[in-house]
Tab-separated table of N, CA and C in Angstrom:
chain	number	residue	atom	x	y	z
B	1	ASN	N	0.837	-1.172	0.000
B	1	ASN	CA	0.000	0.000	0.000
B	1	ASN	C	0.887	1.242	0.000
B	2	GLU	N	0.574	2.177	-0.822
B	2	GLU	CA	1.357	3.404	-0.906
B	2	GLU	C	0.576	4.557	-0.287
B	3	ASP	N	0.163	4.353	0.961
B	3	ASP	CA	-0.626	5.307	1.711
B	3	ASP	C	0.164	5.650	2.977
B	4	ASP	N	0.255	6.928	3.301
B	4	ASP	CA	1.016	7.305	4.492
B	4	ASP	C	0.180	7.224	5.765
B	5	ARG	N	-0.955	6.586	5.666
B	5	ARG	CA	-1.811	6.350	6.832
B	5	ARG	C	-2.186	4.872	6.814
B	6	ILE	N	-2.568	4.364	7.966
B	6	ILE	CA	-2.961	2.965	8.045
B	6	ILE	C	-4.001	2.785	9.144
B	7	GLY	N	-4.934	1.889	8.905
B	7	GLY	CA	-5.930	1.542	9.914
B	7	GLY	C	-6.991	2.600	10.146
B	8	GLU	N	-7.284	3.394	9.124
B	8	GLU	CA	-8.297	4.436	9.291
B	8	GLU	C	-9.631	3.837	9.737
B	9	TYR	N	-9.961	2.698	9.184
B	9	TYR	CA	-11.225	2.038	9.487
B	9	TYR	C	-11.267	1.522	10.929
B	10	SER	N	-10.123	1.148	11.482
B	10	SER	CA	-10.068	0.563	12.828
B	10	SER	C	-10.516	1.538	13.904
B	11	PHE	N	-10.207	2.796	13.704
B	11	PHE	CA	-10.515	3.802	14.714
B	11	PHE	C	-11.553	4.803	14.235
B	12	ASP	N	-12.097	4.554	13.040
B	12	ASP	CA	-13.030	5.496	12.435
B	12	ASP	C	-12.442	6.908	12.486
B	13	ASP	N	-11.163	6.979	12.099
B	13	ASP	CA	-10.414	8.224	12.157
B	13	ASP	C	-9.599	8.337	10.876
B	14	PRO	N	-9.708	9.457	10.160
B	14	PRO	CA	-8.962	9.583	8.904
B	14	PRO	C	-7.444	9.535	9.089
B	15	LEU	N	-6.937	9.771	10.307
B	15	LEU	CA	-5.502	9.660	10.562
B	15	LEU	C	-5.076	8.210	10.753
B	16	GLY	N	-6.024	7.329	11.005
B	16	GLY	CA	-5.674	5.935	11.244
B	16	GLY	C	-5.043	5.749	12.614
B	17	ILE	N	-4.124	4.791	12.699
B	17	ILE	CA	-3.545	4.458	14.002
B	17	ILE	C	-2.309	5.283	14.341
B	18	ARG	N	-1.798	6.051	13.397
B	18	ARG	CA	-0.633	6.894	13.660
B	18	ARG	C	-1.099	8.241	14.209
B	19	SER	N	-0.185	8.927	14.869
B	19	SER	CA	-0.543	10.228	15.430
B	19	SER	C	-0.657	11.309	14.361
B	20	ALA	N	-0.001	11.092	13.212
B	20	ALA	CA	-0.039	12.052	12.109
B	20	ALA	C	0.352	11.315	10.832
B	21	PRO	N	-0.137	11.775	9.680
B	21	PRO	CA	0.316	11.166	8.423
B	21	PRO	C	1.820	11.362	8.266
B	22	TYR	N	2.478	10.443	7.587
B	22	TYR	CA	3.922	10.547	7.394
B	22	TYR	C	4.312	11.678	6.454
B	23	THR	N	3.449	12.042	5.526
B	23	THR	CA	3.719	13.202	4.685
B	23	THR	C	3.626	14.432	5.576
B	24	ASN	N	4.658	15.248	5.586
B	24	ASN	CA	4.734	16.439	6.447
B	24	ASN	C	4.661	16.091	7.932
B	25	TYR	N	5.247	14.979	8.300
B	25	TYR	CA	5.241	14.530	9.695
B	25	TYR	C	5.871	15.602	10.590
B	26	PRO	N	5.241	15.930	11.731
B	26	PRO	CA	5.688	17.074	12.525
B	26	PRO	C	6.861	16.831	13.484
B	27	ARG	N	7.142	15.587	13.842
B	27	ARG	CA	8.191	15.336	14.823
B	27	ARG	C	9.532	15.084	14.145
B	28	THR	N	10.595	15.335	14.900
B	28	THR	CA	11.947	15.089	14.424
B	28	THR	C	12.694	14.277	15.467
B	29	TYR	N	13.940	13.967	15.181
B	29	TYR	CA	14.793	13.199	16.086
B	29	TYR	C	14.837	13.830	17.481
B	30	GLY	N	14.775	15.132	17.553
B	30	GLY	CA	14.773	15.815	18.838
B	30	GLY	C	13.552	15.506	19.683
B	31	SER	N	12.487	14.991	19.069
B	31	SER	CA	11.276	14.592	19.800
B	31	SER	C	11.406	13.202	20.403
B	32	PHE	N	12.443	12.482	20.016
B	32	PHE	CA	12.620	11.100	20.475
B	32	PHE	C	12.688	11.062	21.997
B	33	GLY	N	11.911	10.168	22.581
B	33	GLY	CA	11.950	9.967	24.024
B	33	GLY	C	11.244	11.027	24.837
B	34	ASP	N	10.601	12.000	24.189
B	34	ASP	CA	9.881	13.015	24.961
B	34	ASP	C	8.822	12.350	25.816
B	35	THR	N	8.791	12.697	27.075
B	35	THR	CA	7.855	12.059	28.000
B	35	THR	C	6.410	12.404	27.676
B	36	GLY	N	6.182	13.508	26.984
B	36	GLY	CA	4.819	13.892	26.631
B	36	GLY	C	4.246	13.085	25.475
B	37	PHE	N	5.091	12.322	24.774
B	37	PHE	CA	4.634	11.535	23.634
B	37	PHE	C	4.596	10.063	24.002
B	38	GLU	N	3.705	9.336	23.396
B	38	GLU	CA	3.666	7.899	23.583
B	38	GLU	C	4.899	7.275	22.950
B	39	VAL	N	5.342	6.131	23.487
B	39	VAL	CA	6.549	5.459	23.013
B	39	VAL	C	6.485	5.132	21.519
B	40	HIS	N	5.307	4.878	20.983
B	40	HIS	CA	5.191	4.548	19.567
B	40	HIS	C	5.578	5.716	18.658
B	41	HIS	N	5.531	6.923	19.185
B	41	HIS	CA	5.914	8.084	18.379
B	41	HIS	C	7.378	8.019	17.981
B	42	ASP	N	8.214	7.379	18.820
B	42	ASP	CA	9.629	7.236	18.472
B	42	ASP	C	9.772	6.429	17.184
B	43	GLY	N	8.991	5.378	17.034
B	43	GLY	CA	9.016	4.576	15.814
B	43	GLY	C	8.419	5.308	14.629
B	44	GLU	N	7.457	6.183	14.909
B	44	GLU	CA	6.862	6.960	13.828
B	44	GLU	C	7.892	7.872	13.167
B	45	ILE	N	8.839	8.381	13.944
B	45	ILE	CA	9.878	9.243	13.370
B	45	ILE	C	10.654	8.462	12.310
B	46	TYR	N	11.041	7.231	12.655
B	46	TYR	CA	11.772	6.404	11.689
B	46	TYR	C	10.873	6.050	10.501
B	47	GLY	N	9.609	5.784	10.775
B	47	GLY	CA	8.668	5.511	9.687
B	47	GLY	C	8.539	6.699	8.741
B	48	ALA	N	8.523	7.908	9.293
B	48	ALA	CA	8.432	9.116	8.468
B	48	ALA	C	9.688	9.293	7.616
B	49	ILE	N	10.847	8.923	8.174
B	49	ILE	CA	12.088	8.976	7.393
B	49	ILE	C	11.984	8.008	6.210
B	50	GLY	N	11.514	6.802	6.485
B	50	GLY	CA	11.340	5.816	5.415
B	50	GLY	C	10.361	6.303	4.360
B	51	TRP	N	9.274	6.923	4.808
B	51	TRP	CA	8.288	7.459	3.860
B	51	TRP	C	8.916	8.550	2.999
B	52	ARG	N	9.748	9.412	3.615
B	52	ARG	CA	10.408	10.478	2.855
B	52	ARG	C	11.370	9.885	1.831
B	53	MET	N	12.103	8.834	2.218
B	53	MET	CA	12.980	8.178	1.244
B	53	MET	C	12.145	7.633	0.094
B	54	PHE	N	11.031	6.999	0.417
B	54	PHE	CA	10.147	6.461	-0.616
B	54	PHE	C	9.705	7.567	-1.569
B	55	GLN	N	9.275	8.701	-1.008
B	55	GLN	CA	8.820	9.811	-1.858
B	55	GLN	C	9.938	10.316	-2.770
B	56	THR	N	11.130	10.502	-2.218
B	56	THR	CA	12.209	11.063	-3.034
B	56	THR	C	12.715	10.068	-4.065
B	57	PHE	N	12.793	8.797	-3.710
B	57	PHE	CA	13.208	7.797	-4.693
B	57	PHE	C	12.189	7.744	-5.827
B	58	GLN	N	10.892	7.746	-5.484
B	58	GLN	CA	9.851	7.720	-6.515
B	58	GLN	C	9.932	8.964	-7.403
B	59	SER	N	10.189	10.123	-6.794
B	59	SER	CA	10.248	11.361	-7.586
B	59	SER	C	11.421	11.354	-8.571
B	60	GLN	N	12.438	10.553	-8.270
B	60	GLN	CA	13.600	10.441	-9.155
B	60	GLN	C	13.467	9.261	-10.119
B	61	GLY	N	12.303	8.596	-10.094
B	61	GLY	CA	12.069	7.473	-10.992
B	61	GLY	C	12.766	6.196	-10.568
B	62	ILE	N	13.122	6.099	-9.285
B	62	ILE	CA	13.802	4.904	-8.771
B	62	ILE	C	12.763	4.011	-8.109
B	63	SER	N	12.748	2.771	-8.478
B	63	SER	CA	11.772	1.806	-7.989
B	63	SER	C	11.807	1.673	-6.473
B	64	LYS	N	10.618	1.482	-5.888
B	64	LYS	CA	10.574	1.248	-4.444
B	64	LYS	C	11.280	-0.057	-4.088
B	65	ASP	N	11.357	-0.986	-5.034
B	65	ASP	CA	12.080	-2.234	-4.776
B	65	ASP	C	13.564	-1.973	-4.543
B	66	VAL	N	14.116	-1.016	-5.258
B	66	VAL	CA	15.524	-0.649	-5.056
B	66	VAL	C	15.703	-0.101	-3.639
B	67	LEU	N	14.818	0.804	-3.238
B	67	LEU	CA	14.896	1.367	-1.891
B	67	LEU	C	14.740	0.280	-0.834
B	68	LEU	N	13.775	-0.598	-1.007
B	68	LEU	CA	13.568	-1.669	-0.026
B	68	LEU	C	14.783	-2.586	0.052
B	69	ASP	N	15.421	-2.840	-1.084
B	69	ASP	CA	16.656	-3.626	-1.072
B	69	ASP	C	17.731	-2.929	-0.238
B	70	TYR	N	17.865	-1.607	-0.408
B	70	TYR	CA	18.849	-0.850	0.375
B	70	TYR	C	18.538	-0.936	1.873
B	71	ILE	N	17.273	-0.768	2.222
B	71	ILE	CA	16.889	-0.775	3.639
B	71	ILE	C	17.151	-2.140	4.262
B	72	VAL	N	16.717	-3.191	3.590
B	72	VAL	CA	16.909	-4.540	4.134
B	72	VAL	C	18.387	-4.902	4.163
B	73	ASP	N	19.108	-4.652	3.073
B	73	ASP	CA	20.535	-4.945	3.048
B	73	ASP	C	21.286	-4.091	4.072
B	74	GLY	N	20.808	-2.883	4.308
B	74	GLY	CA	21.441	-2.005	5.273
B	74	GLY	C	21.489	-2.592	6.670
B	75	MET	N	20.549	-3.494	6.967
B	75	MET	CA	20.552	-4.153	8.279
B	75	MET	C	21.801	-5.001	8.472
B	76	ASN	N	22.401	-5.452	7.371
B	76	ASN	CA	23.650	-6.217	7.465
B	76	ASN	C	24.805	-5.370	7.978
B	77	PHE	N	24.652	-4.055	7.911
B	77	PHE	CA	25.715	-3.142	8.300
B	77	PHE	C	25.435	-2.452	9.638
B	78	THR	N	24.418	-2.913	10.350
B	78	THR	CA	24.074	-2.305	11.639
B	78	THR	C	24.214	-3.318	12.758
B	79	PRO	N	24.508	-2.833	13.962
B	79	PRO	CA	24.541	-3.737	15.119
B	79	PRO	C	23.116	-4.071	15.555
B	80	SER	N	22.976	-5.004	16.463
B	80	SER	CA	21.648	-5.249	17.025
B	80	SER	C	21.260	-4.022	17.841
B	81	GLN	N	20.006	-3.728	17.884
B	81	GLN	CA	19.468	-2.557	18.569
B	81	GLN	C	20.161	-1.260	18.105
B	82	PRO	N	20.142	-0.988	16.803
B	82	PRO	CA	20.859	0.178	16.274
B	82	PRO	C	20.209	1.496	16.672
B	83	THR	N	21.028	2.526	16.723
B	83	THR	CA	20.537	3.889	16.888
B	83	THR	C	20.038	4.385	15.532
B	84	TYR	N	19.409	5.530	15.539
B	84	TYR	CA	18.968	6.119	14.275
B	84	TYR	C	20.165	6.376	13.358
B	85	GLU	N	21.268	6.855	13.944
B	85	GLU	CA	22.447	7.132	13.122
B	85	GLU	C	23.013	5.836	12.538
B	86	GLU	N	23.003	4.766	13.321
B	86	GLU	CA	23.509	3.480	12.820
B	86	GLU	C	22.600	2.916	11.732
B	87	MET	N	21.295	3.133	11.857
B	87	MET	CA	20.376	2.685	10.800
B	87	MET	C	20.633	3.481	9.525
B	88	ARG	N	20.821	4.793	9.676
B	88	ARG	CA	21.138	5.641	8.519
B	88	ARG	C	22.428	5.175	7.858
B	89	ASP	N	23.453	4.972	8.677
B	89	ASP	CA	24.757	4.578	8.139
B	89	ASP	C	24.721	3.185	7.510
B	90	GLY	N	23.895	2.290	8.045
B	90	GLY	CA	23.745	0.963	7.447
B	90	GLY	C	23.125	1.043	6.064
B	91	ILE	N	22.089	1.867	5.931
B	91	ILE	CA	21.463	2.050	4.609
B	91	ILE	C	22.459	2.691	3.654
B	92	LEU	N	23.195	3.679	4.135
B	92	LEU	CA	24.199	4.332	3.279
B	92	LEU	C	25.285	3.352	2.848
B	93	ALA	N	25.684	2.443	3.736
B	93	ALA	CA	26.691	1.432	3.379
B	93	ALA	C	26.152	0.519	2.289
B	94	SER	N	24.873	0.167	2.385
B	94	SER	CA	24.265	-0.670	1.352
B	94	SER	C	24.203	0.072	0.027
B	95	VAL	N	23.811	1.333	0.076
B	95	VAL	CA	23.721	2.144	-1.134
B	95	VAL	C	25.093	2.260	-1.791
B	96	ALA	N	26.125	2.440	-0.987
B	96	ALA	CA	27.484	2.620	-1.512
B	96	ALA	C	28.002	1.369	-2.212
B	97	ASN	N	27.381	0.223	-1.943
B	97	ASN	CA	27.831	-1.029	-2.541
B	97	ASN	C	27.366	-1.234	-3.969
B	98	GLY	N	26.658	-0.290	-4.553
B	98	GLY	CA	26.246	-0.532	-5.931
B	98	GLY	C	25.243	0.453	-6.453
B	99	SER	N	25.475	1.699	-6.209
B	99	SER	CA	24.516	2.691	-6.666
B	99	SER	C	25.233	3.894	-7.253
B	100	THR	N	24.446	4.876	-7.526
B	100	THR	CA	24.995	6.149	-7.960
B	100	THR	C	25.105	7.063	-6.744
B	101	PRO	N	25.988	8.039	-6.773
B	101	PRO	CA	26.090	8.966	-5.642
B	101	PRO	C	24.780	9.684	-5.334
B	102	SER	N	23.927	9.853	-6.344
B	102	SER	CA	22.660	10.546	-6.083
B	102	SER	C	21.764	9.741	-5.153
B	103	ASP	N	21.850	8.409	-5.177
B	103	ASP	CA	21.062	7.606	-4.252
B	103	ASP	C	21.478	7.901	-2.818
B	104	CYS	N	22.776	8.055	-2.567
B	104	CYS	CA	23.262	8.422	-1.231
B	104	CYS	C	22.686	9.767	-0.815
B	105	SER	N	22.644	10.703	-1.732
B	105	SER	CA	22.090	12.024	-1.423
B	105	SER	C	20.627	11.926	-1.024
B	106	LEU	N	19.875	11.074	-1.701
B	106	LEU	CA	18.458	10.916	-1.367
B	106	LEU	C	18.291	10.396	0.049
B	107	VAL	N	19.135	9.447	0.440
B	107	VAL	CA	19.075	8.900	1.794
B	107	VAL	C	19.467	9.974	2.808
B	108	TRP	N	20.580	10.668	2.556
B	108	TRP	CA	21.019	11.714	3.477
B	108	TRP	C	19.950	12.781	3.666
B	109	HIS	N	19.352	13.238	2.590
B	109	HIS	CA	18.349	14.301	2.687
B	109	HIS	C	17.130	13.848	3.474
B	110	ALA	N	16.703	12.612	3.304
B	110	ALA	CA	15.549	12.119	4.061
B	110	ALA	C	15.851	12.080	5.553
B	111	PHE	N	17.006	11.552	5.928
B	111	PHE	CA	17.361	11.502	7.344
B	111	PHE	C	17.565	12.906	7.903
B	112	ALA	N	18.250	13.770	7.154
B	112	ALA	CA	18.523	15.123	7.639
B	112	ALA	C	17.240	15.926	7.822
B	113	GLN	N	16.241	15.685	6.999
B	113	GLN	CA	14.975	16.410	7.134
B	113	GLN	C	14.368	16.200	8.512
B	114	PHE	N	14.655	15.056	9.123
B	114	PHE	CA	14.099	14.739	10.435
B	114	PHE	C	15.142	14.820	11.550
B	115	GLY	N	16.240	15.536	11.292
B	115	GLY	CA	17.223	15.807	12.335
B	115	GLY	C	18.302	14.768	12.517
B	116	VAL	N	18.390	13.794	11.583
B	116	VAL	CA	19.401	12.743	11.693
B	116	VAL	C	20.448	12.939	10.596
B	117	GLY	N	20.900	14.180	10.463
B	117	GLY	CA	21.910	14.515	9.471
B	117	GLY	C	23.314	14.366	10.035
B	118	VAL	N	24.275	14.936	9.326
B	118	VAL	CA	25.683	14.883	9.729
B	118	VAL	C	25.828	15.465	11.134
B	119	GLY	N	26.421	14.701	12.024
B	119	GLY	CA	26.652	15.168	13.388
B	119	GLY	C	25.535	14.877	14.360
B	120	ALA	N	24.415	14.333	13.893
B	120	ALA	CA	23.334	13.975	14.817
B	120	ALA	C	23.825	12.873	15.751
B	121	HIS	N	23.327	12.913	16.980
B	121	HIS	CA	23.787	11.918	17.944
B	121	HIS	C	22.742	11.748	19.040
B	122	GLY	N	22.460	10.497	19.344
B	122	GLY	CA	21.606	10.171	20.473
B	122	GLY	C	22.418	9.422	21.506
B	123	GLU	N	22.220	9.773	22.765
B	123	GLU	CA	22.992	9.131	23.826
B	123	GLU	C	22.075	8.768	24.977
B	124	LEU	N	22.170	7.528	25.423
B	124	LEU	CA	21.393	7.060	26.560
B	124	LEU	C	22.002	7.621	27.838
B	125	ILE	N	21.160	8.217	28.659
B	125	ILE	CA	21.593	8.758	29.946
B	125	ILE	C	20.850	7.980	31.021
B	126	GLY	N	21.600	7.272	31.837
B	126	GLY	CA	20.954	6.410	32.814
B	126	GLY	C	20.321	5.234	32.103
B	127	SER	N	19.189	4.790	32.613
B	127	SER	CA	18.544	3.621	32.017
B	127	SER	C	17.377	3.973	31.112
B	128	LYS	N	16.901	5.234	31.171
B	128	LYS	CA	15.707	5.564	30.404
B	128	LYS	C	15.785	6.846	29.595
B	129	ASP	N	16.580	7.783	30.000
B	129	ASP	CA	16.594	9.086	29.336
B	129	ASP	C	17.554	9.090	28.146
B	130	VAL	N	17.199	9.898	27.156
B	130	VAL	CA	18.012	10.015	25.953
B	130	VAL	C	18.308	11.488	25.702
B	131	ALA	N	19.568	11.792	25.438
B	131	ALA	CA	19.961	13.140	25.033
B	131	ALA	C	20.193	13.117	23.529
B	132	ILE	N	19.501	13.961	22.817
B	132	ILE	CA	19.576	13.991	21.357
B	132	ILE	C	20.233	15.291	20.901
B	133	THR	N	21.189	15.154	20.013
B	133	THR	CA	21.748	16.303	19.302
B	133	THR	C	21.279	16.159	17.861
B	134	GLU	N	20.385	17.038	17.448
B	134	GLU	CA	19.862	16.988	16.082
B	134	GLU	C	20.816	17.673	15.117
B	135	SER	N	20.757	17.245	13.882
B	135	SER	CA	21.456	17.924	12.804
B	135	SER	C	20.615	17.781	11.543
B	136	PHE	N	20.431	18.875	10.864
B	136	PHE	CA	19.678	18.891	9.614
B	136	PHE	C	20.623	19.065	8.421
B	137	ASP	N	21.908	18.823	8.669
B	137	ASP	CA	22.944	18.999	7.649
B	137	ASP	C	23.188	17.707	6.869
B	138	VAL	N	23.551	17.876	5.621
B	138	VAL	CA	23.959	16.749	4.765
B	138	VAL	C	25.431	16.980	4.385
B	139	PRO	N	26.128	15.938	3.973
B	139	PRO	CA	27.500	16.140	3.532
B	139	PRO	C	27.557	17.166	2.389
B	140	ALA	N	28.640	17.900	2.332
B	140	ALA	CA	28.793	18.965	1.339
B	140	ALA	C	28.649	18.465	-0.098
B	141	ASN	N	29.004	17.201	-0.346
B	141	ASN	CA	28.944	16.681	-1.708
B	141	ASN	C	27.555	16.157	-2.101
B	142	CYS	N	26.580	16.254	-1.214
B	142	CYS	CA	25.219	15.804	-1.537
B	142	CYS	C	24.491	16.857	-2.364
B	143	VAL	N	23.877	16.387	-3.414
B	143	VAL	CA	23.065	17.275	-4.246
B	143	VAL	C	21.621	17.210	-3.762
B	144	SER	N	20.886	18.277	-3.917
B	144	SER	CA	19.479	18.289	-3.518
B	144	SER	C	18.670	17.425	-4.463
B	145	PRO	N	17.732	16.674	-3.873
B	145	PRO	CA	16.866	15.835	-4.742
B	145	PRO	C	15.901	16.677	-5.542
């Protein structure tokens, strides 16, 4: 399904089961772990990044199958329980194994749009708190999609 909402019928709500549609999603990496948000919102941020990659790959005429291959293969380059930055870097490692540089730019721009750009960092403090340093920057050699 190529819909940025899901389960609308389950809740009789046009937003479905997510707090917001992934298109123009309002939260960023800096929202991760906010006590005012439900824990599922943390996963929605990553889902919105994936949706943005899907949109940009489609706009460039690149098949969603290519993107899905990058995402799945990218897991081979991440540790168990990866951070957002490690997930980004895993996908980028997969892309670097057989793509054009523009594909890397598409991935960087999607992550950076949600605060997981160059220099972004999440750090666990204690057993539950997370300190996030957002970055909306992409590498200098990335071209805009």
